[in-house]
mmCIF file of C-alpha atoms in Angstrom:
data_model
loop_
_atom_site.group_PDB
_atom_site.id
_atom_site.type_symbol
_atom_site.label_atom_id
_atom_site.label_comp_id
_atom_site.label_asym_id
_atom_site.label_seq_id
_atom_site.Cartn_x
_atom_site.Cartn_y
_atom_site.Cartn_z
ATOM 1 C CA UNK A 212 2.005 14.284 5.782
ATOM 2 C CA UNK A 213 -1.171 13.570 7.707
ATOM 3 C CA UNK A 214 -0.792 9.823 7.947
ATOM 4 C CA UNK A 215 2.155 7.432 8.280
ATOM 5 C CA UNK A 216 2.222 3.753 8.308
ATOM 6 C CA UNK A 217 1.784 2.366 11.969
ATOM 7 C CA UNK A 218 3.411 -0.515 13.652
ATOM 8 C CA UNK A 219 -0.007 -2.076 14.241
ATOM 9 C CA UNK A 220 -0.644 -2.164 10.509
ATOM 10 C CA UNK A 221 2.810 -3.694 9.807
ATOM 11 C CA UNK A 222 2.403 -6.372 12.515
ATOM 12 C CA UNK A 223 -1.113 -7.313 11.452
ATOM 13 C CA UNK A 224 -0.046 -7.757 7.772
ATOM 14 C CA UNK A 225 3.087 -9.529 8.641
ATOM 15 C CA UNK A 226 1.198 -11.955 10.733
ATOM 16 C CA UNK A 227 -1.500 -12.385 8.045
ATOM 17 C CA UNK A 228 1.180 -13.702 5.649
ATOM 18 C CA UNK A 229 2.869 -15.800 8.448
ATOM 19 C CA UNK A 230 6.201 -13.966 8.194
ATOM 20 C CA UNK A 231 8.537 -13.624 11.167
ATOM 21 C CA UNK A 232 10.133 -10.220 11.823
ATOM 22 C CA UNK A 233 13.380 -11.675 10.594
ATOM 23 C CA UNK A 234 11.906 -12.790 7.248
ATOM 24 C CA UNK A 235 10.278 -9.358 6.688
ATOM 25 C CA UNK A 236 13.507 -7.670 7.605
ATOM 26 C CA UNK A 237 15.430 -9.820 5.062
ATOM 27 C CA UNK A 238 13.059 -8.857 2.326
ATOM 28 C CA UNK A 239 13.753 -5.174 3.142
ATOM 29 C CA UNK A 240 17.476 -5.502 3.811
ATOM 30 C CA UNK A 241 17.023 -4.132 7.364
ATOM 31 C CA UNK A 242 17.684 -5.728 10.759
ATOM 32 C CA UNK A 243 14.913 -7.692 12.603
ATOM 33 C CA UNK A 244 15.468 -5.096 15.387
ATOM 34 C CA UNK A 245 14.390 -2.247 13.058
ATOM 35 C CA UNK A 246 11.071 -4.238 12.210
ATOM 36 C CA UNK A 247 10.538 -4.783 16.001
ATOM 37 C CA UNK A 248 10.936 -1.070 16.619
ATOM 38 C CA UNK A 249 8.419 -0.188 13.961
ATOM 39 C CA UNK A 250 5.795 -2.643 15.407
ATOM 40 C CA UNK A 251 6.335 -1.443 18.923
ATOM 41 C CA UNK A 252 5.910 2.245 17.842
ATOM 42 C CA UNK A 253 9.567 3.136 18.860
ATOM 43 C CA UNK A 254 10.383 4.125 15.182
ATOM 44 C CA UNK A 255 9.001 4.425 11.538
ATOM 45 C CA UNK A 256 10.229 2.843 8.324
ATOM 46 C CA UNK A 257 12.131 5.373 6.216
ATOM 47 C CA UNK A 258 10.097 6.767 3.250
ATOM 48 C CA UNK A 259 12.407 5.044 0.857
ATOM 49 C CA UNK A 260 11.146 1.641 2.362
ATOM 50 C CA UNK A 261 7.352 2.192 1.780
ATOM 51 C CA UNK A 262 7.212 0.798 -1.704
ATOM 52 C CA UNK A 263 9.358 -2.353 -0.837
ATOM 53 C CA UNK A 264 7.420 -2.619 2.470
ATOM 54 C CA UNK A 265 4.106 -2.626 0.568
ATOM 55 C CA UNK A 266 5.273 -5.223 -1.930
ATOM 56 C CA UNK A 267 6.497 -7.456 0.873
ATOM 57 C CA UNK A 268 3.192 -7.188 2.667
ATOM 58 C CA UNK A 269 1.020 -7.420 -0.472
ATOM 59 C CA UNK A 270 -0.515 -3.926 -0.126
ATOM 60 C CA UNK A 271 -0.418 -0.664 -2.029
ATOM 61 C CA UNK A 272 1.512 2.293 -0.471
ATOM 62 C CA UNK A 273 -1.731 4.315 -0.075
ATOM 63 C CA UNK A 274 -3.387 1.380 1.699
ATOM 64 C CA UNK A 275 -0.312 0.895 3.922
ATOM 65 C CA UNK A 276 -0.367 4.590 4.913
ATOM 66 C CA UNK A 277 -4.164 4.623 5.747
ATOM 67 C CA UNK A 278 -3.827 1.306 7.669
ATOM 68 C CA UNK A 279 -6.555 -0.561 5.754
ATOM 69 C CA UNK A 280 -6.713 -2.869 2.747
ATOM 70 C CA UNK A 281 -9.159 -2.364 0.082
ATOM 71 C CA UNK A 282 -10.174 -5.296 -2.017
ATOM 72 C CA UNK A 283 -11.958 -4.581 -5.315
ATOM 73 C CA UNK A 284 -14.672 -7.339 -5.284
ATOM 74 C CA UNK A 285 -15.847 -6.141 -8.654
ATOM 75 C CA UNK A 286 -13.430 -8.495 -10.560
ATOM 76 C CA UNK A 287 -15.874 -8.811 -13.456
ATOM 77 C CA UNK A 288 -15.903 -5.008 -13.948
ATOM 78 C CA UNK A 289 -19.649 -4.768 -13.661
ATOM 79 C CA UNK A 290 -19.970 -1.076 -14.286
ATOM 80 C CA UNK A 291 -23.171 -0.985 -12.276
ATOM 81 C CA UNK A 292 -21.146 -1.661 -9.227
ATOM 82 C CA UNK A 293 -18.901 1.311 -9.757
ATOM 83 C CA UNK A 294 -18.203 3.913 -7.034
ATOM 84 C CA UNK A 295 -17.996 7.707 -7.030
ATOM 85 C CA UNK A 296 -15.507 9.613 -4.813
ATOM 86 C CA UNK A 297 -15.876 13.427 -4.439
ATOM 87 C CA UNK A 298 -13.243 15.702 -2.814
ATOM 88 C CA UNK A 299 -14.953 18.085 -0.372
ATOM 89 C CA UNK A 300 -12.059 20.620 -0.708
ATOM 90 C CA UNK A 301 -11.757 21.050 -4.540
ATOM 91 C CA UNK A 302 -14.806 19.163 -5.831
ATOM 92 C CA UNK A 303 -12.691 16.645 -7.884
ATOM 93 C CA UNK A 304 -14.905 13.736 -8.967
ATOM 94 C CA UNK A 305 -13.252 10.273 -9.257
ATOM 95 C CA UNK A 306 -15.058 7.347 -10.893
ATOM 96 C CA UNK A 307 -13.803 3.833 -10.063
ATOM 97 C CA UNK A 308 -15.133 0.422 -11.207
ATOM 98 C CA UNK A 309 -15.076 -0.851 -7.578
ATOM 99 C CA UNK A 310 -13.599 -0.039 -4.162
ATOM 100 C CA UNK A 311 -10.407 1.962 -4.245
ATOM 101 C CA UNK A 312 -8.001 4.015 -1.970
ATOM 102 C CA UNK A 313 -8.514 7.491 -3.321
ATOM 103 C CA UNK A 314 -6.902 10.662 -1.878
ATOM 104 C CA UNK A 315 -7.301 14.263 -2.989
ATOM 105 C CA UNK A 316 -6.189 17.599 -1.376
ATOM 106 C CA UNK A 317 -4.538 15.476 1.454
ATOM 107 C CA UNK A 318 -7.756 13.615 2.379
ATOM 108 C CA UNK A 319 -8.618 9.984 1.959
ATOM 109 C CA UNK A 320 -11.991 10.033 0.191
ATOM 110 C CA UNK A 321 -14.803 7.644 1.205
ATOM 111 C CA UNK A 322 -16.875 6.056 -1.611
ATOM 112 C CA UNK A 323 -20.182 7.845 -1.716
ATOM 113 C CA UNK A 324 -23.236 5.770 -0.818
ATOM 114 C CA UNK A 325 -26.059 6.593 -3.159
ATOM 115 C CA UNK A 326 -29.597 7.120 -1.686
ATOM 116 C CA UNK A 327 -33.074 7.310 -3.039
ATOM 117 C CA UNK A 328 -33.789 10.849 -3.901
ATOM 118 C CA UNK A 329 -36.103 12.931 -1.752
ATOM 119 C CA UNK A 330 -38.441 15.473 -3.512
ATOM 120 C CA UNK A 331 -35.663 18.208 -3.319
ATOM 121 C CA UNK A 332 -33.237 15.905 -5.193
ATOM 122 C CA UNK A 333 -35.474 14.037 -7.628
ATOM 123 C CA UNK A 334 -34.398 14.328 -11.265
ATOM 124 C CA UNK A 335 -36.906 15.175 -14.079
ATOM 125 C CA UNK A 336 -36.256 12.975 -17.027
ATOM 126 C CA UNK A 337 -37.659 13.722 -20.522
ATOM 127 C CA UNK A 338 -37.134 11.700 -23.727
ATOM 128 C CA UNK A 339 -36.277 13.937 -26.655
ATOM 129 C CA UNK A 340 -35.837 11.823 -29.798
ATOM 130 C CA UNK A 341 -32.675 9.712 -29.154
ATOM 131 C CA UNK A 342 -31.702 11.613 -26.073
ATOM 132 C CA UNK A 343 -32.750 12.078 -22.527
ATOM 133 C CA UNK A 344 -32.828 15.504 -20.975
ATOM 134 C CA UNK A 345 -32.306 15.484 -17.198
ATOM 135 C CA UNK A 346 -32.944 18.376 -14.982
ATOM 136 C CA UNK A 347 -33.634 19.150 -11.307
ATOM 137 C CA UNK A 348 -35.357 21.805 -9.421
ATOM 138 C CA UNK A 349 -32.367 22.307 -7.216
ATOM 139 C CA UNK A 350 -30.501 25.433 -6.005
ATOM 140 C CA UNK A 351 -27.260 26.173 -7.957
ATOM 141 C CA UNK A 352 -25.572 28.615 -5.587
ATOM 142 C CA UNK A 353 -22.004 28.382 -4.401
ATOM 143 C CA UNK A 354 -23.082 27.252 -1.075
ATOM 144 C CA UNK A 355 -25.689 24.510 -2.341
ATOM 145 C CA UNK A 356 -25.698 23.110 -5.767
ATOM 146 C CA UNK A 357 -25.494 19.791 -7.760
ATOM 147 C CA UNK A 358 -21.899 19.136 -8.684
ATOM 148 C CA UNK A 359 -22.535 16.472 -11.424
ATOM 149 C CA UNK A 360 -25.194 14.274 -13.009
ATOM 150 C CA UNK A 361 -24.190 10.880 -14.232
ATOM 151 C CA UNK A 362 -25.873 8.309 -16.503
ATOM 152 C CA UNK A 363 -24.654 4.699 -15.981
ATOM 153 C CA UNK A 364 -25.702 1.769 -18.070
ATOM 154 C CA UNK A 365 -24.228 -1.799 -18.262
ATOM 155 C CA UNK A 366 -21.310 -0.830 -20.485
ATOM 156 C CA UNK A 367 -20.506 2.903 -19.743
ATOM 157 C CA UNK A 368 -20.788 5.828 -17.355
ATOM 158 C CA UNK A 369 -21.122 9.420 -18.749
ATOM 159 C CA UNK A 370 -20.836 12.359 -16.332
ATOM 160 C CA UNK A 371 -21.709 15.990 -16.839
ATOM 161 C CA UNK A 372 -19.995 18.381 -14.378
ATOM 162 C CA UNK A 373 -22.288 21.198 -13.157
ATOM 163 C CA UNK A 374 -21.248 24.660 -11.852
ATOM 164 C CA UNK A 375 -22.863 27.008 -9.460
ATOM 165 C CA UNK A 376 -24.963 29.651 -11.010
ATOM 166 C CA UNK A 377 -25.513 27.285 -14.089
ATOM 167 C CA UNK A 378 -28.403 25.158 -14.798
ATOM 168 C CA UNK A 379 -29.109 21.788 -13.058
ATOM 169 C CA UNK A 380 -29.456 19.954 -16.271
ATOM 170 C CA UNK A 381 -27.741 17.487 -18.692
ATOM 171 C CA UNK A 382 -28.330 15.757 -21.999
ATOM 172 C CA UNK A 383 -27.400 12.187 -22.748
ATOM 173 C CA UNK A 384 -27.724 9.934 -25.691
ATOM 174 C CA UNK A 385 -30.468 7.370 -24.542
ATOM 175 C CA UNK A 386 -28.827 3.901 -24.230
ATOM 176 C CA UNK A 387 -31.662 2.094 -22.549
ATOM 177 C CA UNK A 388 -32.204 1.125 -18.915
ATOM 178 C CA UNK A 389 -29.631 2.277 -16.344
ATOM 179 C CA UNK A 390 -29.220 4.585 -13.454
ATOM 180 C CA UNK A 391 -29.075 8.278 -13.091
ATOM 181 C CA UNK A 392 -26.863 9.870 -10.240
ATOM 182 C CA UNK A 393 -26.880 13.371 -8.981
ATOM 183 C CA UNK A 394 -24.385 14.701 -6.357
ATOM 184 C CA UNK A 395 -25.464 17.550 -4.043
ATOM 185 C CA UNK A 396 -22.636 19.240 -2.340
ATOM 186 C CA UNK A 397 -24.673 19.476 0.886
ATOM 187 C CA UNK A 398 -26.638 16.172 0.912
ATOM 188 C CA UNK A 399 -24.584 13.652 -0.946
ATOM 189 C CA UNK A 400 -25.235 11.205 -3.868
ATOM 190 C CA UNK A 401 -28.671 10.268 -5.063
ATOM 191 C CA UNK A 402 -29.686 7.491 -7.555
ATOM 192 C CA UNK A 403 -32.776 6.828 -9.544
ATOM 193 C CA UNK A 404 -33.762 4.658 -12.509
ATOM 194 C CA UNK A 405 -33.229 6.282 -15.894
ATOM 195 C CA UNK A 406 -36.873 5.805 -16.934
ATOM 196 C CA UNK A 407 -37.661 8.608 -19.439
ATOM 197 C CA UNK A 408 -41.254 9.729 -20.231
ATOM 198 C CA UNK A 409 -41.712 10.079 -24.097
#
């Protein structure tokens, strides 16, 4: 395991919720000396205590292990505030409707920050009847390619996975204004308005 809960994290969360070491120990059915040892770096909580410890400290086990809390501020589930997470090892794409703690292949994934596309990553959008045809003049080699194109509107997100040696293109049913996202395995995530030429 690459990460394990630190005493600094336990202490900071315990103090945040105004708990004494004895009060936390009572919730976990351990001694306050055990909690003191964890916080001073002289021991670690047993793996069987991670779930109860997370519950006592109001934090998920993944957050506890990575030492940071993540608050999804997108309580209204505004899909346009969604985030993409991409694993650099296996290429797995995770879509979340807000900030989340996402791990894949033993790595904690950061949310990708979308940028304005440069000319090399600009999408070409054509309206074909009730669809939009999206393409890019982008290399599609194993070393350098687009991994997906997504079309996001106010009520949904549709993603088309792309593969090396394939075409950098996708078709979507046109649902009005929204955003198109393209993810390059070398340069990250790009976003542009889904304005189609007729």
